[in-house]
């Protein structure tokens, strides 16, 4: 983790972290950008988030838009129709049940439509400064298994396994480090093991083909 902390300085921040930094970790902006980011490339997430926020930036103003208007603003993020519906409904609930604020507990976050553990963990880590959560997405799941830290089949299993196998001081950083590494070096296909700073610590479980320089 120390080696990764140094190495990721040479790479761009993932889209949600960048949006979090620019918005002073505003919980609503982190929540919305994380919801839009699922299965979507970073530049597309960043552009869609900024188009939406230029028109509506609060739960009240987004809830007042029609689903069609939200769809148009966030297109072409993946599953934009589902995400538009979930976003409007989430904003309505935030206004009606939480005074227009994003709640700060896992249990409350999970009641919001379209919000799963990945999104809830990231909001808790980035905006509420939680030291108790690990956010596992597809990159964290894949790389934790390749490294041999865990042996799991789903991101949900990986999250629970990582609480047992990693030191808690790293929990808030695991997502940032491994997502950055996954986007740039430890890619889903043809990982760039030859230039990887942690290759001497990596079991390379399941890695059969690597990128050749
Ligand atoms: S050595 Fe290869 S498989 Fe292991 S973390 Fe680095 S890029 Fe990924």
Tab-separated table of C-alpha atoms and ligand atoms in Angstrom:
chain	number	residue	atom	x	y	z
A	1	UNK	CA	0.000	0.000	0.000
A	2	UNK	CA	2.896	2.355	0.695
A	3	UNK	CA	4.371	1.617	-2.735
A	4	UNK	CA	0.996	2.225	-4.362
A	5	UNK	CA	0.529	5.482	-2.442
A	6	UNK	CA	3.715	6.788	-4.059
A	7	UNK	CA	3.026	5.319	-7.498
A	8	UNK	CA	-0.516	6.685	-7.957
A	9	UNK	CA	0.837	10.242	-7.790
A	10	UNK	CA	1.858	9.805	-11.438
A	11	UNK	CA	-1.745	9.110	-12.499
A	12	UNK	CA	-5.016	11.058	-12.673
A	13	UNK	CA	-7.481	10.692	-9.797
A	14	UNK	CA	-10.546	8.535	-10.575
A	15	UNK	CA	-13.579	10.679	-11.617
A	16	UNK	CA	-15.507	10.457	-8.335
A	17	UNK	CA	-12.451	11.390	-6.245
A	18	UNK	CA	-11.819	14.342	-8.554
A	19	UNK	CA	-15.418	15.532	-8.190
A	20	UNK	CA	-15.176	15.009	-4.404
A	21	UNK	CA	-12.010	17.102	-4.251
A	22	UNK	CA	-13.514	19.900	-6.355
A	23	UNK	CA	-16.718	20.007	-4.276
A	24	UNK	CA	-14.945	19.905	-0.870
A	25	UNK	CA	-16.298	16.377	-0.405
A	26	UNK	CA	-19.927	17.546	-0.622
A	27	UNK	CA	-21.981	14.396	0.252
A	28	UNK	CA	-24.671	15.069	-2.371
A	29	UNK	CA	-22.184	15.587	-5.209
A	30	UNK	CA	-20.254	12.469	-4.180
A	31	UNK	CA	-23.495	10.465	-3.986
A	32	UNK	CA	-24.718	11.576	-7.420
A	33	UNK	CA	-21.379	11.119	-9.192
A	34	UNK	CA	-20.933	7.665	-7.655
A	35	UNK	CA	-24.437	6.641	-8.753
A	36	UNK	CA	-23.676	7.824	-12.300
A	37	UNK	CA	-20.232	6.173	-12.373
A	38	UNK	CA	-21.393	2.527	-12.177
A	39	UNK	CA	-20.117	0.631	-15.249
A	40	UNK	CA	-19.244	3.918	-16.937
A	41	UNK	CA	-15.898	5.279	-18.081
A	42	UNK	CA	-14.493	8.159	-16.041
A	43	UNK	CA	-14.640	10.896	-18.720
A	44	UNK	CA	-18.295	10.036	-19.421
A	45	UNK	CA	-19.139	10.161	-15.684
A	46	UNK	CA	-17.394	13.504	-15.238
A	47	UNK	CA	-19.125	15.086	-18.253
A	48	UNK	CA	-22.590	13.769	-17.279
A	49	UNK	CA	-22.214	14.952	-13.675
A	50	UNK	CA	-21.218	18.416	-14.766
A	51	UNK	CA	-24.078	18.659	-17.335
A	52	UNK	CA	-26.577	17.670	-14.634
A	53	UNK	CA	-25.159	20.044	-12.018
A	54	UNK	CA	-25.196	22.964	-14.442
A	55	UNK	CA	-28.993	22.560	-14.566
A	56	UNK	CA	-29.761	21.266	-11.048
A	57	UNK	CA	-27.395	20.900	-8.121
A	58	UNK	CA	-29.568	20.099	-5.101
A	59	UNK	CA	-31.928	17.257	-4.159
A	60	UNK	CA	-34.884	19.669	-4.432
A	61	UNK	CA	-34.032	20.918	-7.940
A	62	UNK	CA	-33.171	17.446	-9.298
A	63	UNK	CA	-36.385	15.994	-7.826
A	64	UNK	CA	-38.293	18.738	-9.688
A	65	UNK	CA	-36.923	17.574	-13.077
A	66	UNK	CA	-38.751	14.913	-15.076
A	67	UNK	CA	-37.112	11.515	-15.551
A	68	UNK	CA	-36.855	12.312	-19.279
A	69	UNK	CA	-34.987	15.576	-18.540
A	70	UNK	CA	-32.551	13.732	-16.242
A	71	UNK	CA	-32.066	11.005	-18.871
A	72	UNK	CA	-31.142	13.620	-21.467
A	73	UNK	CA	-28.662	15.314	-19.131
A	74	UNK	CA	-26.852	12.157	-18.020
A	75	UNK	CA	-26.815	10.288	-21.370
A	76	UNK	CA	-24.612	8.373	-22.379
A	77	UNK	CA	-23.756	6.907	-18.921
A	78	UNK	CA	-24.540	3.186	-18.800
A	79	UNK	CA	-28.093	2.313	-17.763
A	80	UNK	CA	-29.021	6.016	-17.989
A	81	UNK	CA	-32.760	5.234	-17.919
A	82	UNK	CA	-32.485	3.275	-14.636
A	83	UNK	CA	-30.098	5.796	-13.171
A	84	UNK	CA	-32.389	8.732	-14.039
A	85	UNK	CA	-35.338	7.042	-12.342
A	86	UNK	CA	-33.281	6.150	-9.248
A	87	UNK	CA	-31.760	9.605	-9.036
A	88	UNK	CA	-35.122	11.382	-9.082
A	89	UNK	CA	-36.554	9.009	-6.477
A	90	UNK	CA	-33.461	9.290	-4.269
A	91	UNK	CA	-33.682	13.093	-4.407
A	92	UNK	CA	-37.379	12.984	-3.496
A	93	UNK	CA	-36.603	10.820	-0.449
A	94	UNK	CA	-33.726	13.094	0.589
A	95	UNK	CA	-36.084	16.094	0.492
A	96	UNK	CA	-39.064	14.411	2.147
A	97	UNK	CA	-37.303	12.286	4.770
A	98	UNK	CA	-33.859	13.774	5.386
A	99	UNK	CA	-34.380	17.533	5.168
A	100	UNK	CA	-32.600	17.678	1.809
A	101	UNK	CA	-29.381	16.212	3.232
A	102	UNK	CA	-27.533	12.971	2.531
A	103	UNK	CA	-27.717	10.710	5.596
A	104	UNK	CA	-24.426	9.565	7.141
A	105	UNK	CA	-25.098	5.937	8.028
A	106	UNK	CA	-24.855	2.760	5.965
A	107	UNK	CA	-28.383	1.662	6.965
A	108	UNK	CA	-29.988	4.946	5.854
A	109	UNK	CA	-27.961	5.161	2.631
A	110	UNK	CA	-28.990	1.642	1.625
A	111	UNK	CA	-32.678	2.659	1.712
A	112	UNK	CA	-32.086	5.029	-1.227
A	113	UNK	CA	-32.992	3.599	-4.663
A	114	UNK	CA	-29.927	2.715	-6.735
A	115	UNK	CA	-27.585	2.945	-3.747
A	116	UNK	CA	-25.709	-0.251	-2.913
A	117	UNK	CA	-22.799	-0.918	-0.573
A	118	UNK	CA	-20.216	0.369	-3.050
A	119	UNK	CA	-21.845	3.786	-3.344
A	120	UNK	CA	-22.680	3.978	0.364
A	121	UNK	CA	-19.121	3.080	1.388
A	122	UNK	CA	-17.622	5.690	-0.929
A	123	UNK	CA	-19.934	8.433	0.383
A	124	UNK	CA	-19.101	7.461	3.975
A	125	UNK	CA	-15.340	7.438	3.276
A	126	UNK	CA	-15.065	10.577	1.121
A	127	UNK	CA	-17.720	12.833	2.649
A	128	UNK	CA	-18.176	11.604	6.213
A	129	UNK	CA	-14.482	10.723	6.694
A	130	UNK	CA	-15.306	7.218	7.901
A	131	UNK	CA	-12.304	5.088	8.860
A	132	UNK	CA	-14.490	1.984	9.236
A	133	UNK	CA	-15.406	1.258	5.623
A	134	UNK	CA	-13.852	-0.313	2.543
A	135	UNK	CA	-15.358	0.523	-0.842
A	136	UNK	CA	-15.119	-2.409	-3.242
A	137	UNK	CA	-15.808	-1.987	-6.926
A	138	UNK	CA	-14.808	-4.202	-9.821
A	139	UNK	CA	-11.150	-3.001	-9.758
A	140	UNK	CA	-10.751	-3.594	-6.014
A	141	UNK	CA	-12.387	-7.007	-6.351
A	142	UNK	CA	-10.159	-8.066	-9.260
A	143	UNK	CA	-6.851	-6.794	-7.887
A	144	UNK	CA	-7.390	-8.068	-4.316
A	145	UNK	CA	-7.856	-11.532	-5.807
A	146	UNK	CA	-4.866	-11.258	-8.154
A	147	UNK	CA	-2.679	-10.135	-5.265
A	148	UNK	CA	-3.807	-13.143	-3.243
A	149	UNK	CA	-5.208	-10.973	-0.432
A	150	UNK	CA	-8.601	-12.673	-0.779
A	151	UNK	CA	-10.166	-15.579	-2.625
A	152	UNK	CA	-13.699	-14.470	-3.412
A	153	UNK	CA	-16.309	-14.566	-6.162
A	154	UNK	CA	-18.162	-11.257	-5.719
A	155	UNK	CA	-17.344	-7.672	-4.654
A	156	UNK	CA	-19.617	-8.151	-1.614
A	157	UNK	CA	-17.574	-11.177	-0.479
A	158	UNK	CA	-14.377	-9.255	-1.179
A	159	UNK	CA	-15.449	-6.356	1.049
A	160	UNK	CA	-16.083	-8.681	3.992
A	161	UNK	CA	-12.860	-10.637	3.384
A	162	UNK	CA	-10.777	-7.434	3.178
A	163	UNK	CA	-11.965	-6.343	6.651
A	164	UNK	CA	-10.307	-9.531	7.929
A	165	UNK	CA	-7.137	-9.581	5.841
A	166	UNK	CA	-6.045	-5.927	5.667
A	167	UNK	CA	-4.853	-3.542	8.347
A	168	UNK	CA	-7.574	-1.028	9.251
A	169	UNK	CA	-5.283	1.948	8.759
A	170	UNK	CA	-5.521	1.321	5.012
A	171	UNK	CA	-9.286	0.803	4.747
A	172	UNK	CA	-10.190	4.334	3.587
A	173	UNK	CA	-7.428	4.244	0.924
A	174	UNK	CA	-7.928	0.798	-0.597
A	175	UNK	CA	-10.474	2.048	-3.138
A	176	UNK	CA	-8.467	5.056	-4.284
A	177	UNK	CA	-5.215	3.117	-4.650
A	178	UNK	CA	-6.594	-0.007	-6.308
A	179	UNK	CA	-9.013	1.815	-8.638
A	180	UNK	CA	-6.197	4.079	-9.844
A	181	UNK	CA	-3.978	1.022	-10.294
A	182	UNK	CA	-6.743	-0.906	-12.047
A	183	UNK	CA	-7.432	1.894	-14.525
A	184	UNK	CA	-3.770	2.384	-15.416
A	185	UNK	CA	-1.672	-0.719	-14.712
A	186	UNK	CA	-3.517	-3.775	-13.376
A	187	UNK	CA	-6.074	-3.669	-16.183
A	188	UNK	CA	-8.807	-6.308	-16.523
A	189	UNK	CA	-7.145	-7.860	-19.596
A	190	UNK	CA	-3.429	-7.725	-20.257
A	191	UNK	CA	-2.277	-6.219	-16.941
A	192	UNK	CA	1.037	-4.379	-17.227
A	193	UNK	CA	2.888	-6.569	-14.695
A	194	UNK	CA	6.296	-5.685	-16.178
A	195	UNK	CA	5.995	-2.086	-14.976
A	196	UNK	CA	4.047	-2.772	-11.757
A	197	UNK	CA	5.655	-1.474	-8.545
A	198	UNK	CA	4.073	-4.230	-6.438
A	199	UNK	CA	4.891	-7.206	-8.683
A	200	UNK	CA	7.299	-8.689	-6.115
A	201	UNK	CA	4.401	-8.823	-3.594
A	202	UNK	CA	1.814	-10.090	-6.057
A	203	UNK	CA	0.737	-13.727	-6.349
A	204	UNK	CA	-0.768	-12.914	-9.792
A	205	UNK	CA	-3.602	-15.341	-9.176
A	206	UNK	CA	-5.446	-16.090	-12.421
A	207	UNK	CA	-3.149	-13.872	-14.530
A	208	UNK	CA	-2.287	-15.805	-17.679
A	209	UNK	CA	-1.566	-13.104	-20.236
A	210	UNK	CA	0.164	-9.829	-19.584
A	211	UNK	CA	0.790	-6.753	-21.671
A	212	UNK	CA	4.139	-6.698	-23.441
A	213	UNK	CA	5.868	-3.326	-23.658
B	1	LIG	S1	1.909	-7.642	-10.731
B	1	LIG	FE1	0.381	-7.708	-12.396
B	1	LIG	S2	-1.400	-8.763	-11.503
B	1	LIG	FE2	-0.101	-8.096	-9.783
B	1	LIG	S3	-0.930	-6.090	-9.182
B	1	LIG	FE3	0.740	-5.714	-10.632
B	1	LIG	S4	-0.250	-5.561	-12.653
B	1	LIG	FE4	-1.716	-6.560	-11.234
